[in-house]
């Protein structure tokens, strides 16, 4: 199984064709920015997870997280695994709110799965556990500790990103495990050296461990739809029941025992429904939509803060007066920070 970041929304189709023996799930940050910045030399990035197709019946793609977060579960033993693959916002100051929001979402997702699953968190964190305690480094370290995430004792300390200017390197790509997972699978992590065929500014971070996979047949959940009584032909409904049960005593063939009478009545009601109500007893397949776990107030505040930042930025680029827009941006950021701080305070209090 492999996970990595992608360049653009257009890379999604290319990635799916890399190897026909693999299945994949892909998210692109560009899905939220349908019109790319014409000045950009590449897209905003995203995540992709590949697994061999013979594991399809053991892998479930989960609906959690935004365009920067991929979640899937693996039906392994003795405990199933929840793999969370992320691409954190890069280091521009304007992305700080988005960085905090993404960390909070990851924390919520781990809360959802930690009771039943071993947690593996991996990806481009755009923060480091091994440098000078910058703001984002501290945020990443805090979330790591709150959620009881660890790196193996033998985890290498090596650069994972090499800036194109040739001067800047850092370790910002990680694979982390919760304590239960670390104890059971005893993973080994390696950081590859730079290779001439790797055109990315990141190098490979890999882990190897043994697990038993249980393949299972996934069956969709089906239900009978509720009868639409507003469209019921009442005269047909009534006459069908009377004919089925027998309107006169001479036609009444209902058995004497209670169980048989109930069965006879149930059959008559279903027969009447099928004749008088359109689409009566129709089977419907339910979609797996997951469990809503994200704080809607934080999400809404984050969206409004992003919108305010874009309006302010567009005006400053055009050298237009943006005083009011800057004030609005500060106000939106403050609201977002307030919701997030209250949320994290309650989380620490209950942990």
mmCIF file of N, CA and C in Angstrom, residues 50-115:
data_model
loop_
_atom_site.group_PDB
_atom_site.id
_atom_site.type_symbol
_atom_site.label_atom_id
_atom_site.label_comp_id
_atom_site.label_asym_id
_atom_site.label_seq_id
_atom_site.Cartn_x
_atom_site.Cartn_y
_atom_site.Cartn_z
ATOM 1 N N UNK A 50 -2.704 4.013 -2.864
ATOM 2 C CA UNK A 50 -2.781 2.873 -3.781
ATOM 3 C C UNK A 50 -2.721 1.576 -2.983
ATOM 4 N N UNK A 51 -3.482 0.582 -3.415
ATOM 5 C CA UNK A 51 -3.382 -0.752 -2.832
ATOM 6 C C UNK A 51 -3.668 -1.790 -3.913
ATOM 7 N N UNK A 52 -3.107 -2.968 -3.733
ATOM 8 C CA UNK A 52 -3.310 -4.032 -4.711
ATOM 9 C C UNK A 52 -4.779 -4.435 -4.765
ATOM 10 N N UNK A 53 -5.269 -4.688 -5.966
ATOM 11 C CA UNK A 53 -6.700 -4.932 -6.149
ATOM 12 C C UNK A 53 -7.186 -6.187 -5.430
ATOM 13 N N UNK A 54 -6.282 -7.118 -5.164
ATOM 14 C CA UNK A 54 -6.727 -8.311 -4.450
ATOM 15 C C UNK A 54 -7.034 -8.015 -2.982
ATOM 16 N N UNK A 55 -6.761 -6.771 -2.543
ATOM 17 C CA UNK A 55 -7.119 -6.350 -1.178
ATOM 18 C C UNK A 55 -8.409 -5.536 -1.136
ATOM 19 N N UNK A 56 -9.075 -5.406 -2.282
ATOM 20 C CA UNK A 56 -10.264 -4.547 -2.349
ATOM 21 C C UNK A 56 -11.312 -4.882 -1.298
ATOM 22 N N UNK A 57 -11.522 -6.163 -1.050
ATOM 23 C CA UNK A 57 -12.560 -6.560 -0.104
ATOM 24 C C UNK A 57 -12.147 -6.376 1.353
ATOM 25 N N UNK A 58 -10.908 -5.948 1.563
ATOM 26 C CA UNK A 58 -10.451 -5.692 2.933
ATOM 27 C C UNK A 58 -10.246 -4.206 3.205
ATOM 28 N N UNK A 59 -10.435 -3.378 2.175
ATOM 29 C CA UNK A 59 -10.197 -1.937 2.298
ATOM 30 C C UNK A 59 -11.501 -1.171 2.120
ATOM 31 N N UNK A 60 -11.752 -0.246 3.029
ATOM 32 C CA UNK A 60 -12.928 0.622 2.927
ATOM 33 C C UNK A 60 -12.493 2.075 2.857
ATOM 34 N N UNK A 61 -12.941 2.792 1.833
ATOM 35 C CA UNK A 61 -12.670 4.226 1.728
ATOM 36 C C UNK A 61 -13.726 4.957 2.551
ATOM 37 N N UNK A 62 -13.284 5.745 3.513
ATOM 38 C CA UNK A 62 -14.198 6.436 4.409
ATOM 39 C C UNK A 62 -14.435 7.877 3.933
ATOM 40 N N UNK A 63 -15.585 8.458 4.295
ATOM 41 C CA UNK A 63 -15.945 9.782 3.771
ATOM 42 C C UNK A 63 -15.389 10.952 4.571
ATOM 43 N N UNK A 64 -14.600 10.686 5.608
ATOM 44 C CA UNK A 64 -14.179 11.749 6.524
ATOM 45 C C UNK A 64 -13.156 12.690 5.899
ATOM 46 N N UNK A 65 -13.153 13.942 6.400
ATOM 47 C CA UNK A 65 -12.097 14.877 6.074
ATOM 48 C C UNK A 65 -12.337 15.713 4.832
ATOM 49 N N UNK A 66 -11.548 16.791 4.734
ATOM 50 C CA UNK A 66 -11.652 17.689 3.591
ATOM 51 C C UNK A 66 -10.752 17.206 2.457
ATOM 52 N N UNK A 67 -10.475 18.095 1.500
ATOM 53 C CA UNK A 67 -9.701 17.707 0.318
ATOM 54 C C UNK A 67 -8.242 17.401 0.635
ATOM 55 N N UNK A 68 -7.786 17.725 1.836
ATOM 56 C CA UNK A 68 -6.404 17.454 2.237
ATOM 57 C C UNK A 68 -6.274 16.156 3.034
ATOM 58 N N UNK A 69 -7.366 15.472 3.293
ATOM 59 C CA UNK A 69 -7.351 14.319 4.193
ATOM 60 C C UNK A 69 -7.973 13.110 3.507
ATOM 61 N N UNK A 70 -7.259 11.996 3.535
ATOM 62 C CA UNK A 70 -7.781 10.722 3.056
ATOM 63 C C UNK A 70 -7.878 9.767 4.240
ATOM 64 N N UNK A 71 -8.986 9.060 4.341
ATOM 65 C CA UNK A 71 -9.156 8.081 5.416
ATOM 66 C C UNK A 71 -9.642 6.770 4.814
ATOM 67 N N UNK A 72 -8.958 5.698 5.154
ATOM 68 C CA UNK A 72 -9.475 4.375 4.795
ATOM 69 C C UNK A 72 -9.193 3.397 5.926
ATOM 70 N N UNK A 73 -9.995 2.363 5.993
ATOM 71 C CA UNK A 73 -9.816 1.329 7.016
ATOM 72 C C UNK A 73 -9.430 0.021 6.347
ATOM 73 N N UNK A 74 -8.633 -0.768 7.057
ATOM 74 C CA UNK A 74 -8.154 -2.052 6.564
ATOM 75 C C UNK A 74 -8.607 -3.126 7.536
ATOM 76 N N UNK A 75 -9.277 -4.127 7.015
ATOM 77 C CA UNK A 75 -9.820 -5.191 7.848
ATOM 78 C C UNK A 75 -8.710 -6.196 8.184
ATOM 79 N N UNK A 76 -7.869 -5.813 9.118
ATOM 80 C CA UNK A 76 -6.723 -6.631 9.513
ATOM 81 C C UNK A 76 -6.955 -7.210 10.902
ATOM 82 N N UNK A 77 -6.122 -8.156 11.275
ATOM 83 C CA UNK A 77 -6.222 -8.747 12.606
ATOM 84 C C UNK A 77 -4.845 -8.716 13.275
ATOM 85 N N UNK A 78 -4.780 -8.646 14.622
ATOM 86 C CA UNK A 78 -5.901 -8.791 15.562
ATOM 87 C C UNK A 78 -6.788 -7.553 15.662
ATOM 88 N N UNK A 79 -6.318 -6.410 15.186
ATOM 89 C CA UNK A 79 -7.124 -5.187 15.204
ATOM 90 C C UNK A 79 -7.119 -4.552 13.824
ATOM 91 N N UNK A 80 -8.248 -4.031 13.363
ATOM 92 C CA UNK A 80 -8.263 -3.331 12.076
ATOM 93 C C UNK A 80 -7.464 -2.034 12.163
ATOM 94 N N UNK A 81 -7.035 -1.558 11.007
ATOM 95 C CA UNK A 81 -6.196 -0.358 10.925
ATOM 96 C C UNK A 81 -6.973 0.777 10.261
ATOM 97 N N UNK A 82 -6.823 1.977 10.790
ATOM 98 C CA UNK A 82 -7.339 3.197 10.161
ATOM 99 C C UNK A 82 -6.141 3.997 9.669
ATOM 100 N N UNK A 83 -6.033 4.164 8.353
ATOM 101 C CA UNK A 83 -4.938 4.910 7.746
ATOM 102 C C UNK A 83 -5.433 6.309 7.384
ATOM 103 N N UNK A 84 -4.756 7.324 7.905
ATOM 104 C CA UNK A 84 -5.107 8.716 7.622
ATOM 105 C C UNK A 84 -3.931 9.351 6.883
ATOM 106 N N UNK A 85 -4.164 9.698 5.630
ATOM 107 C CA UNK A 85 -3.117 10.291 4.793
ATOM 108 C C UNK A 85 -3.439 11.772 4.598
ATOM 109 N N UNK A 86 -2.479 12.656 4.865
ATOM 110 C CA UNK A 86 -2.778 14.089 4.846
ATOM 111 C C UNK A 86 -1.729 14.871 4.063
ATOM 112 N N UNK A 87 -2.172 15.998 3.536
ATOM 113 C CA UNK A 87 -1.277 16.977 2.933
ATOM 114 C C UNK A 87 -1.612 18.308 3.590
ATOM 115 N N UNK A 88 -0.783 18.714 4.551
ATOM 116 C CA UNK A 88 -1.065 19.915 5.322
ATOM 117 C C UNK A 88 -0.755 21.177 4.510
ATOM 118 N N UNK A 89 -1.463 22.269 4.801
ATOM 119 C CA UNK A 89 -1.196 23.540 4.102
ATOM 120 C C UNK A 89 0.256 23.954 4.270
ATOM 121 N N UNK A 90 0.792 24.615 3.242
ATOM 122 C CA UNK A 90 2.198 25.016 3.285
ATOM 123 C C UNK A 90 2.394 26.219 4.189
ATOM 124 N N UNK A 91 3.618 26.717 4.250
ATOM 125 C CA UNK A 91 4.020 27.596 5.346
ATOM 126 C C UNK A 91 3.685 29.071 5.185
ATOM 127 N N UNK A 92 2.879 29.468 4.181
ATOM 128 C CA UNK A 92 2.514 30.878 4.105
ATOM 129 C C UNK A 92 1.707 31.267 5.333
ATOM 130 N N UNK A 93 1.918 32.493 5.812
ATOM 131 C CA UNK A 93 1.223 32.953 7.018
ATOM 132 C C UNK A 93 -0.282 32.971 6.822
ATOM 133 N N UNK A 94 -0.724 33.183 5.568
ATOM 134 C CA UNK A 94 -2.155 33.231 5.296
ATOM 135 C C UNK A 94 -2.825 31.879 5.490
ATOM 136 N N UNK A 95 -2.007 30.806 5.538
ATOM 137 C CA UNK A 95 -2.576 29.476 5.671
ATOM 138 C C UNK A 95 -2.643 28.972 7.104
ATOM 139 N N UNK A 96 -2.279 29.828 8.088
ATOM 140 C CA UNK A 96 -2.245 29.373 9.476
ATOM 141 C C UNK A 96 -3.605 28.868 9.959
ATOM 142 N N UNK A 97 -4.667 29.609 9.629
ATOM 143 C CA UNK A 97 -5.998 29.177 10.059
ATOM 144 C C UNK A 97 -6.371 27.836 9.433
ATOM 145 N N UNK A 98 -6.063 27.690 8.151
ATOM 146 C CA UNK A 98 -6.359 26.427 7.480
ATOM 147 C C UNK A 98 -5.537 25.290 8.088
ATOM 148 N N UNK A 99 -4.302 25.596 8.473
ATOM 149 C CA UNK A 99 -3.454 24.575 9.100
ATOM 150 C C UNK A 99 -4.080 24.094 10.410
ATOM 151 N N UNK A 100 -4.517 25.053 11.240
ATOM 152 C CA UNK A 100 -5.138 24.699 12.515
ATOM 153 C C UNK A 100 -6.435 23.929 12.289
ATOM 154 N N UNK A 101 -7.231 24.374 11.323
ATOM 155 C CA UNK A 101 -8.493 23.691 11.036
ATOM 156 C C UNK A 101 -8.256 22.250 10.606
ATOM 157 N N UNK A 102 -7.250 22.049 9.754
ATOM 158 C CA UNK A 102 -6.959 20.699 9.270
ATOM 159 C C UNK A 102 -6.486 19.802 10.412
ATOM 160 N N UNK A 103 -5.644 20.342 11.299
ATOM 161 C CA UNK A 103 -5.211 19.576 12.468
ATOM 162 C C UNK A 103 -6.398 19.188 13.349
ATOM 163 N N UNK A 104 -7.325 20.123 13.530
ATOM 164 C CA UNK A 104 -8.502 19.841 14.355
ATOM 165 C C UNK A 104 -9.363 18.750 13.725
ATOM 166 N N UNK A 105 -9.503 18.787 12.401
ATOM 167 C CA UNK A 105 -10.274 17.739 11.726
ATOM 168 C C UNK A 105 -9.617 16.373 11.900
ATOM 169 N N UNK A 106 -8.285 16.357 11.775
ATOM 170 C CA UNK A 106 -7.556 15.099 11.954
ATOM 171 C C UNK A 106 -7.772 14.560 13.361
ATOM 172 N N UNK A 107 -7.724 15.448 14.341
ATOM 173 C CA UNK A 107 -7.932 15.055 15.731
ATOM 174 C C UNK A 107 -9.333 14.468 15.930
ATOM 175 N N UNK A 108 -10.335 15.084 15.305
ATOM 176 C CA UNK A 108 -11.706 14.580 15.392
ATOM 177 C C UNK A 108 -11.828 13.200 14.756
ATOM 178 N N UNK A 109 -11.171 13.012 13.629
ATOM 179 C CA UNK A 109 -11.220 11.719 12.935
ATOM 180 C C UNK A 109 -10.588 10.627 13.796
ATOM 181 N N UNK A 110 -9.456 10.944 14.420
ATOM 182 C CA UNK A 110 -8.809 9.950 15.288
ATOM 183 C C UNK A 110 -9.689 9.618 16.490
ATOM 184 N N UNK A 111 -10.382 10.610 17.019
ATOM 185 C CA UNK A 111 -11.329 10.351 18.114
ATOM 186 C C UNK A 111 -12.404 9.362 17.687
ATOM 187 N N UNK A 112 -12.842 9.508 16.447
ATOM 188 C CA UNK A 112 -13.915 8.651 15.927
ATOM 189 C C UNK A 112 -13.478 7.190 15.815
ATOM 190 N N UNK A 113 -12.228 6.951 15.399
ATOM 191 C CA UNK A 113 -11.793 5.593 15.070
ATOM 192 C C UNK A 113 -10.923 4.914 16.133
ATOM 193 N N UNK A 114 -10.429 5.660 17.113
ATOM 194 C CA UNK A 114 -9.388 5.122 17.990
ATOM 195 C C UNK A 114 -9.852 3.956 18.861
ATOM 196 N N UNK A 115 -11.140 3.862 19.168
ATOM 197 C CA UNK A 115 -11.605 2.786 20.047
ATOM 198 C C UNK A 115 -11.531 1.423 19.366
#
